[in-house]
mmCIF file of N, CA and C in Angstrom:
data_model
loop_
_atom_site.group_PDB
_atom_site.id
_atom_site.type_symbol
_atom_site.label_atom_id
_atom_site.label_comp_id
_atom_site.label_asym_id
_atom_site.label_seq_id
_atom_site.Cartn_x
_atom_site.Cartn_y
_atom_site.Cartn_z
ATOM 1 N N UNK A 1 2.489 6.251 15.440
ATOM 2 C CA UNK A 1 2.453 5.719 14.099
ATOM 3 C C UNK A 1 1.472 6.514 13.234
ATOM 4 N N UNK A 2 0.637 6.530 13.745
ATOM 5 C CA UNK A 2 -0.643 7.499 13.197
ATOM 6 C C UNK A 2 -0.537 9.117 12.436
ATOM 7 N N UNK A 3 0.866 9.599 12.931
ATOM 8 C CA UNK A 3 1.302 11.163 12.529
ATOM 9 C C UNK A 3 1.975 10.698 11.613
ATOM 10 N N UNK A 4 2.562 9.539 11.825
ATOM 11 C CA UNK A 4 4.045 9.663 10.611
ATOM 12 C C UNK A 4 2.775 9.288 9.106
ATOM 13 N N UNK A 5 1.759 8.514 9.744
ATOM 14 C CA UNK A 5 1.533 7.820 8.430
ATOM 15 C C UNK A 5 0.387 9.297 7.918
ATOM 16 N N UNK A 6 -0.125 10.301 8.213
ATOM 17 C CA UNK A 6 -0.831 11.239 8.218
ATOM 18 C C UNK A 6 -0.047 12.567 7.097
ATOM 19 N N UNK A 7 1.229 12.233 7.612
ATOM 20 C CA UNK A 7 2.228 13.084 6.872
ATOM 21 C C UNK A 7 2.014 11.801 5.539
ATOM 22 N N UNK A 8 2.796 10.935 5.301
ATOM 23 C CA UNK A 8 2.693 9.815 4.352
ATOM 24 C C UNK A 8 1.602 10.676 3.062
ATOM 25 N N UNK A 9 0.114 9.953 3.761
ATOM 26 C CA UNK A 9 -0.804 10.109 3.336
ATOM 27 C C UNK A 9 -1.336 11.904 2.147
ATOM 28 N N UNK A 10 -0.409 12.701 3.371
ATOM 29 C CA UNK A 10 -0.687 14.263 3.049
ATOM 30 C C UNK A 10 0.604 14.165 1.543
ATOM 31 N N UNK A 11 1.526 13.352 1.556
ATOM 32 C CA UNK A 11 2.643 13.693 0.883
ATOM 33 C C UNK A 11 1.832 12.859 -0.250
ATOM 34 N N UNK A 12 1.491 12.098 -0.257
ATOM 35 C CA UNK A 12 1.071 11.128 -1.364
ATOM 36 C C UNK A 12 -0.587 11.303 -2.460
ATOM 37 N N UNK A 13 -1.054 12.420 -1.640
ATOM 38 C CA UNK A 13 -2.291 13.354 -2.289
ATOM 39 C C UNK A 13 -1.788 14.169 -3.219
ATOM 40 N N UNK A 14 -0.452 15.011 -3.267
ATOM 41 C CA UNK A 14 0.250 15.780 -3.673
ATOM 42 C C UNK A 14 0.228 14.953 -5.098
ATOM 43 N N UNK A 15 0.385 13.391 -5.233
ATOM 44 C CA UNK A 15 0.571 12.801 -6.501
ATOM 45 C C UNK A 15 -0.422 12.213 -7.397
ATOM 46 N N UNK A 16 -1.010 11.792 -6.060
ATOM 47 C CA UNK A 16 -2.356 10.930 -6.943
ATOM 48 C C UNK A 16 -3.574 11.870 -7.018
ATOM 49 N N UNK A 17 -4.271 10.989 -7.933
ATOM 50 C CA UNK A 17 -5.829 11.640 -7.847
ATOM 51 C C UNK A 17 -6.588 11.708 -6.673
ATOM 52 N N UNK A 18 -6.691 10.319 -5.953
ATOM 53 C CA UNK A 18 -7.766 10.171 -4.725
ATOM 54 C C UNK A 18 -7.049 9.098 -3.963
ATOM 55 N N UNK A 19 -7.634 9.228 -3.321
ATOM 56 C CA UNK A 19 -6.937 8.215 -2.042
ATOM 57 C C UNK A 19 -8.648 7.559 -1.518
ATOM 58 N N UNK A 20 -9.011 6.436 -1.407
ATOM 59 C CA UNK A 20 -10.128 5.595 -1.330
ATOM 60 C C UNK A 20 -9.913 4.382 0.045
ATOM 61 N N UNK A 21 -11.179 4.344 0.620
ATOM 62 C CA UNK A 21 -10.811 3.014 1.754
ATOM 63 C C UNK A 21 -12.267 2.789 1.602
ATOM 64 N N UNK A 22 -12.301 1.171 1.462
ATOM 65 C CA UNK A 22 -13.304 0.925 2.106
ATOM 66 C C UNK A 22 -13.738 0.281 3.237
ATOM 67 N N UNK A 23 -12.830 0.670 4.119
ATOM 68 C CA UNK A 23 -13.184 -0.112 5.415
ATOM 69 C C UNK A 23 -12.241 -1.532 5.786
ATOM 70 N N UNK A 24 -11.933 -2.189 4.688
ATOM 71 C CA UNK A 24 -11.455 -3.511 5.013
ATOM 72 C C UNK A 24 -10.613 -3.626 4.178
ATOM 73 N N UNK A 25 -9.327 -4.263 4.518
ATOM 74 C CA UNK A 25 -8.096 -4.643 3.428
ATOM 75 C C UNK A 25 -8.107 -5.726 2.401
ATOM 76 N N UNK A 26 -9.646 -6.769 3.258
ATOM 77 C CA UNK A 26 -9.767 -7.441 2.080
ATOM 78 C C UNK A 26 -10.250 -7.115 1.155
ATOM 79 N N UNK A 27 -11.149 -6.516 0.746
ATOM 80 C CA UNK A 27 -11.961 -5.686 0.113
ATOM 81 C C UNK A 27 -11.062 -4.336 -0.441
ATOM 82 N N UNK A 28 -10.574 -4.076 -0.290
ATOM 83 C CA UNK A 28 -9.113 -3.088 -0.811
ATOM 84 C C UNK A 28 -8.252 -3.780 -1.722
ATOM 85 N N UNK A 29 -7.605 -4.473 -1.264
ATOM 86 C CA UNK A 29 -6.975 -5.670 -2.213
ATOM 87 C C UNK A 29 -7.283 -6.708 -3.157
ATOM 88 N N UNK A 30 -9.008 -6.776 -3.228
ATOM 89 C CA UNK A 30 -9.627 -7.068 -3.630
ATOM 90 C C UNK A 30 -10.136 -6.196 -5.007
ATOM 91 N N UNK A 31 -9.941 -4.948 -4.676
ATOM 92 C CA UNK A 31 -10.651 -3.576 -5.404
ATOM 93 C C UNK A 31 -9.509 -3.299 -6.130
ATOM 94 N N UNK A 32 -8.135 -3.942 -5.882
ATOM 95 C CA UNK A 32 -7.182 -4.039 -6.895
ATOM 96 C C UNK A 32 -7.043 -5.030 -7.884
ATOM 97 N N UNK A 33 -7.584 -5.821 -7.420
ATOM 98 C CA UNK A 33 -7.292 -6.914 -8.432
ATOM 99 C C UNK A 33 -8.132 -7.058 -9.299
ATOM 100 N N UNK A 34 -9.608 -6.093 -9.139
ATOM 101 C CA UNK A 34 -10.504 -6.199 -10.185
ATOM 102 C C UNK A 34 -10.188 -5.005 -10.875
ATOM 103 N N UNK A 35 -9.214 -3.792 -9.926
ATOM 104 C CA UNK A 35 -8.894 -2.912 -11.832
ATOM 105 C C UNK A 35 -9.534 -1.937 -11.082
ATOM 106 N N UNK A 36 -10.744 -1.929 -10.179
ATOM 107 C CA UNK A 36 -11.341 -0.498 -9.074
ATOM 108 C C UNK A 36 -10.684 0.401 -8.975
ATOM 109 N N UNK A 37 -9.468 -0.087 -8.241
ATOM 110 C CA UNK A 37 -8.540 0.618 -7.696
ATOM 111 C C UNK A 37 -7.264 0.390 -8.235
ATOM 112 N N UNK A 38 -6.140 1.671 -8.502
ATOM 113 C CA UNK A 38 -4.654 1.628 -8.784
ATOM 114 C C UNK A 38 -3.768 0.705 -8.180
ATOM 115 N N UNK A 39 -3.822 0.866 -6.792
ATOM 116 C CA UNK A 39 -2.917 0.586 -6.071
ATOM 117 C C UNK A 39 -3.352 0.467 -4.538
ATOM 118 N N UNK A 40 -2.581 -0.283 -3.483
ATOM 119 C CA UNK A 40 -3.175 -0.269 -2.395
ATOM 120 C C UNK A 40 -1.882 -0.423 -1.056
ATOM 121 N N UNK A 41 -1.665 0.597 -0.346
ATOM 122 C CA UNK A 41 -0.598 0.766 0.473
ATOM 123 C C UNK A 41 -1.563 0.688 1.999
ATOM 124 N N UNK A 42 -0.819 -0.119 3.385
ATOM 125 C CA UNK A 42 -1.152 -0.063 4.518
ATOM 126 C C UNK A 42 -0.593 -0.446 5.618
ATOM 127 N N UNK A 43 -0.165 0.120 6.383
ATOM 128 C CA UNK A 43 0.837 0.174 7.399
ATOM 129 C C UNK A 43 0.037 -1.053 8.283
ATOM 130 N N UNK A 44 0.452 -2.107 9.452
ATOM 131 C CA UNK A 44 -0.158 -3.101 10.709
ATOM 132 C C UNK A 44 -1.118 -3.445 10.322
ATOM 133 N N UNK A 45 -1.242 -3.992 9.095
ATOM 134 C CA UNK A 45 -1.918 -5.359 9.506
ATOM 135 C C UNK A 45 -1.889 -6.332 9.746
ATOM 136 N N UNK A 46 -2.882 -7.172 10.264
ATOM 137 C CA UNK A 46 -2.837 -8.455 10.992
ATOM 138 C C UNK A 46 -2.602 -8.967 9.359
ATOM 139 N N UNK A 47 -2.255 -10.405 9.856
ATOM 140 C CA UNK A 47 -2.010 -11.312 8.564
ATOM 141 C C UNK A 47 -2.941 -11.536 8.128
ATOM 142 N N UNK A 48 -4.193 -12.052 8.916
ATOM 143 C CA UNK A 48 -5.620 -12.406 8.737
ATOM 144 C C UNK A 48 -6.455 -11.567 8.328
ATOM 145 N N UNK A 49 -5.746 -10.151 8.218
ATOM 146 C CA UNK A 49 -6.229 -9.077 7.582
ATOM 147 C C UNK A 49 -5.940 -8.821 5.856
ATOM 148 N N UNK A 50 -4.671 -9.582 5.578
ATOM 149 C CA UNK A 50 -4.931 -9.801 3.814
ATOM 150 C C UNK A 50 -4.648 -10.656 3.374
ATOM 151 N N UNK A 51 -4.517 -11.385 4.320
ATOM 152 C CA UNK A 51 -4.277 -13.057 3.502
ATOM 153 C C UNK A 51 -5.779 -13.539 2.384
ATOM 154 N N UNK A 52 -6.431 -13.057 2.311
ATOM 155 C CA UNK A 52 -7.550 -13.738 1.775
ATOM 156 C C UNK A 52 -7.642 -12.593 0.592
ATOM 157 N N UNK A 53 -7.683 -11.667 0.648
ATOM 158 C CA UNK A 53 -7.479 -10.033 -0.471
ATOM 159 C C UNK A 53 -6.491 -9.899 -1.081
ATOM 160 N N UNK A 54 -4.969 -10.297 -0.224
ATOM 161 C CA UNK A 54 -3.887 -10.649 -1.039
ATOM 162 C C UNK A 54 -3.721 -11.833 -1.932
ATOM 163 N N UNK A 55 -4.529 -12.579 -1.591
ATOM 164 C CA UNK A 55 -4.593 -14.178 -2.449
ATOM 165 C C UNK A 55 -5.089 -13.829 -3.618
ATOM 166 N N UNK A 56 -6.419 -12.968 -3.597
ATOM 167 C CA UNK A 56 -7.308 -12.467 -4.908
ATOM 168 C C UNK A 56 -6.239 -11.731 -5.603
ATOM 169 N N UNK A 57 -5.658 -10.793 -4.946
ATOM 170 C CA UNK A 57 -5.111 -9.674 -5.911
ATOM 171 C C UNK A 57 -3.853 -10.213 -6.911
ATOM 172 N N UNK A 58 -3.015 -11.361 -5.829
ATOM 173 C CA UNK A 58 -1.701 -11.980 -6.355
ATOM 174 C C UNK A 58 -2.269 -13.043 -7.472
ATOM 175 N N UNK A 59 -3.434 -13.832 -7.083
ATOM 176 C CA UNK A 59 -4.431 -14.501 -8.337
ATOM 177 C C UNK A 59 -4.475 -13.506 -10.118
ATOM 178 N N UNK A 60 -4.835 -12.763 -9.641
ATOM 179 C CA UNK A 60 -5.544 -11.660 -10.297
ATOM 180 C C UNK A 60 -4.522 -10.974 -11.143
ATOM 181 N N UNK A 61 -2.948 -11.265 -10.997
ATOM 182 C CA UNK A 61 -2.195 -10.439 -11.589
ATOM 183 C C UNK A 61 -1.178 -9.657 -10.694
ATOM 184 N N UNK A 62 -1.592 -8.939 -9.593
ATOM 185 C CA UNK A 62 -1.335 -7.834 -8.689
ATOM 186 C C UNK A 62 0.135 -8.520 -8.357
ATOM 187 N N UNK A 63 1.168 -7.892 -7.787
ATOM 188 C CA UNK A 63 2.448 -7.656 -7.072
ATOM 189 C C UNK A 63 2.177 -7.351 -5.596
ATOM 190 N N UNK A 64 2.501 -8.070 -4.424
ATOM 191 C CA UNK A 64 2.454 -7.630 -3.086
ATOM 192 C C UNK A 64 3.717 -8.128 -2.730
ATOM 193 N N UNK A 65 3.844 -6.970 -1.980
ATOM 194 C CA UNK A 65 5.528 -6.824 -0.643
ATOM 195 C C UNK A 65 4.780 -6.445 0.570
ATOM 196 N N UNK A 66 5.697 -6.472 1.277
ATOM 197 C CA UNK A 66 5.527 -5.914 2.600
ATOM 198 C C UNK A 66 7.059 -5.477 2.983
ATOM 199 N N UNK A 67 7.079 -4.592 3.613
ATOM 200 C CA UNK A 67 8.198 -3.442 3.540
ATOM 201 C C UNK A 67 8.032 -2.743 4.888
ATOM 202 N N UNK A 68 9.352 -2.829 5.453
ATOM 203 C CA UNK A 68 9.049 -2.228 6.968
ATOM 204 C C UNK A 68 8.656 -0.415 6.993
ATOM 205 N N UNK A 69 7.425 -0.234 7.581
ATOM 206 C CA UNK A 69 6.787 0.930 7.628
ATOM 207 C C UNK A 69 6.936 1.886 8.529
ATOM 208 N N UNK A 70 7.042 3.256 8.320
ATOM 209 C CA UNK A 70 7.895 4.396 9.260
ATOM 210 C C UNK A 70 7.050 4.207 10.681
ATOM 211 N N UNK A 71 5.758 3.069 10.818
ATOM 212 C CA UNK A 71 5.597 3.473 12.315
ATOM 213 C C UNK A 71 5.670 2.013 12.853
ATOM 214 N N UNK A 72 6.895 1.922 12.108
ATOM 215 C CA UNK A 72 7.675 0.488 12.380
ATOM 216 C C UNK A 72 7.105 -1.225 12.855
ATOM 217 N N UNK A 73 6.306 -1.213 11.963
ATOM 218 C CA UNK A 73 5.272 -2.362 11.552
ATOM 219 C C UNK A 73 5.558 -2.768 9.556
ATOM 220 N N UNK A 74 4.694 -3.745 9.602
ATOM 221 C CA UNK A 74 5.226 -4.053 8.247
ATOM 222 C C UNK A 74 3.919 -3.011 7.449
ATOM 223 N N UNK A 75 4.633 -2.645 6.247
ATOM 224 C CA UNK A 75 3.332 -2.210 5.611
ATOM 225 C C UNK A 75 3.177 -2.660 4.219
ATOM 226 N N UNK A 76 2.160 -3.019 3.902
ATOM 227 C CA UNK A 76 1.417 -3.618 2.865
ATOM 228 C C UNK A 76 1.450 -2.827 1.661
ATOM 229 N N UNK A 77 2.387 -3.330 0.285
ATOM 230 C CA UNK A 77 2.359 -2.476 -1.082
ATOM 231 C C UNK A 77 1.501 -3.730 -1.970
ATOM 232 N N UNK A 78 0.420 -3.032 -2.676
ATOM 233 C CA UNK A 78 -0.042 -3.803 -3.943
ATOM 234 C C UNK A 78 0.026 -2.821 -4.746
ATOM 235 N N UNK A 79 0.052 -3.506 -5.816
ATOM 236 C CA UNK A 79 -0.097 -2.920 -7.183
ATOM 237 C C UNK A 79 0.094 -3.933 -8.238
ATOM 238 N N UNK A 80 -0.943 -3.546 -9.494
ATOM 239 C CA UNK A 80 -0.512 -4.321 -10.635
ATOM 240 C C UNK A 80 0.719 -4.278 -11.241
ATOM 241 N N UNK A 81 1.021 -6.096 -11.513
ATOM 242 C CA UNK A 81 2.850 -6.133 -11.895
ATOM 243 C C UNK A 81 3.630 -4.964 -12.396
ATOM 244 N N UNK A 82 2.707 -4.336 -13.812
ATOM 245 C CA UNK A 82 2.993 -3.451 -14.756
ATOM 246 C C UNK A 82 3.616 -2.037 -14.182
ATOM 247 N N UNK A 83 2.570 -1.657 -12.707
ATOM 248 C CA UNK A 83 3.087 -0.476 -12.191
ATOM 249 C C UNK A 83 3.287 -0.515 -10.604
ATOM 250 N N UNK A 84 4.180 -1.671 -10.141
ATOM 251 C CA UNK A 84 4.381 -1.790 -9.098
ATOM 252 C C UNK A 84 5.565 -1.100 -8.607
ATOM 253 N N UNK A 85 6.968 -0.810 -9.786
ATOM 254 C CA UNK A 85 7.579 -0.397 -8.916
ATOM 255 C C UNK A 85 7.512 1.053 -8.908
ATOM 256 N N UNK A 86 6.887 1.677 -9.670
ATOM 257 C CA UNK A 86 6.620 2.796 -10.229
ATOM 258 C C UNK A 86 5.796 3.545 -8.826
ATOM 259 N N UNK A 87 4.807 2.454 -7.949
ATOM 260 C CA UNK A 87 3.960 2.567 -7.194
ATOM 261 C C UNK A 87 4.668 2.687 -5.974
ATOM 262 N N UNK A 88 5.787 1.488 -5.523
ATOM 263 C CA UNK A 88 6.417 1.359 -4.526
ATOM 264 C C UNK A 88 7.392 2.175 -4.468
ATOM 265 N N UNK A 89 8.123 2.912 -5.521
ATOM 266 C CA UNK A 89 8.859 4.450 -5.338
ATOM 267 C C UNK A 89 7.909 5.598 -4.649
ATOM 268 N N UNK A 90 6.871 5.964 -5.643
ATOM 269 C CA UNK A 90 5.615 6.361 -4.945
ATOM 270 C C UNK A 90 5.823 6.570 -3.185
ATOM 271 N N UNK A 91 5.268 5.587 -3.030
ATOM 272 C CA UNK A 91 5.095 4.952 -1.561
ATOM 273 C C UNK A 91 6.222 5.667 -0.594
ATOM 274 N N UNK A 92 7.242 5.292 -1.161
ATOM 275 C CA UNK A 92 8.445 5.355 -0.430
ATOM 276 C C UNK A 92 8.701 7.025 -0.305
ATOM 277 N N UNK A 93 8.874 7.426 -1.585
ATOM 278 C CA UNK A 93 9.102 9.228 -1.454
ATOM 279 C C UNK A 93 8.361 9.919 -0.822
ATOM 280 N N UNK A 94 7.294 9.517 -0.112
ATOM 281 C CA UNK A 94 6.021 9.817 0.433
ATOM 282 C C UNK A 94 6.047 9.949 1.620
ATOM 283 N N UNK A 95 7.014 8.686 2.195
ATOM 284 C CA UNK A 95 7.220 8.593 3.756
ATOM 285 C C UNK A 95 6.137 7.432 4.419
ATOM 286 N N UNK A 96 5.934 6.789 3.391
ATOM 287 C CA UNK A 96 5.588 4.980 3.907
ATOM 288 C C UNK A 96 6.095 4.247 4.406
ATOM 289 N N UNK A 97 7.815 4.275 3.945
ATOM 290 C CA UNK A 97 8.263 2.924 4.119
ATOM 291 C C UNK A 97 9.328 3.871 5.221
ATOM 292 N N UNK A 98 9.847 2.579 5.983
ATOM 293 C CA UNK A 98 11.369 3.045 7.007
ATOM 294 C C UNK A 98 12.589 3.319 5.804
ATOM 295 N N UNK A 99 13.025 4.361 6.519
ATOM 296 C CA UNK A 99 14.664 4.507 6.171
ATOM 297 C C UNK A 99 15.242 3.668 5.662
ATOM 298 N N UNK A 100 16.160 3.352 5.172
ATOM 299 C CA UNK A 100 16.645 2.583 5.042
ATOM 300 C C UNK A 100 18.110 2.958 6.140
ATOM 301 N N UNK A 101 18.691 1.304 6.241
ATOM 302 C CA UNK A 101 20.073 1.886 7.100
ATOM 303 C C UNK A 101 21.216 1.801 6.597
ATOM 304 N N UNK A 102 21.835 2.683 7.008
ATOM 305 C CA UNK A 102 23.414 3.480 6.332
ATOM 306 C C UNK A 102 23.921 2.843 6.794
ATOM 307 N N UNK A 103 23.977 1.237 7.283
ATOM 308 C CA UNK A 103 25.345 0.774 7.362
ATOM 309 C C UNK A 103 25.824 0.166 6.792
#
C-alpha cells in the first residue's frame, strides 16, 4: 500500500504547493476546518482516527467522503464544500482512489 500511495503523493506535488502532516488526522482535519490547510486526503484509517476531526471539519463547513483507496482500504477526502470536487478529481488523477470497475 505504501508504494502505490508514494507514487499518489509524488503525482500530487506535481499540483499543489505543499503537502503538510501533522502527525494526527485529527488535527489534520481539524487544520481544515479552521482554513490552515486546503484540503486533506488519507488512505486506513481507523474510524477512531477521524471521527472526532471529521466532526470539526463537517461542523465547520468542510465536505468528507471516503472512497475506496488504491491500497485497497478506504481513504479519507476533505475539503471545503466550495472546492471539494475540484479536490477529489485532484485526488483521483493522482492515483488515490481505486479504479473504478468496467463492468
Amino acid at each position: 500500500m505504501k508504494a502505490k500511495q508514494t507514487v499518489a503523493v509524488s503525482a500530487l506535488l506535481h499540483e499543489v504547493r505543499d503537502v503538510r502532516r501533522m502527525g494526527s488526522a485529527a488535527l489534520d482535519l481539524c487544520s481544515v476546518a479552521a482554513g490552515r490547510v486546503d484540503a486533506y486526503v488519507e488512505e486506513g484509517l481507523n474510524p477512531w482516527d477521524m471521527a472526532a476531526g471529521g466532526l470539526v471539519a463537517t461542523e465547520a463547513g468542510a465536505r468528507l467522503e471516503i472512497h475506496p483507496g488504491v491500497g485497497g482500504s478506504g481513504c479519507v477526502v476533505c475539503a471545503p464544500t466550495d472546492g471539494f470536487d475540484t479536490f477529489l478529481s485532484l485526488v483521483s488523477r493522482a492515483g488515490f482512489l481505486a479504479a473504478k470497475s468496467l463492468s
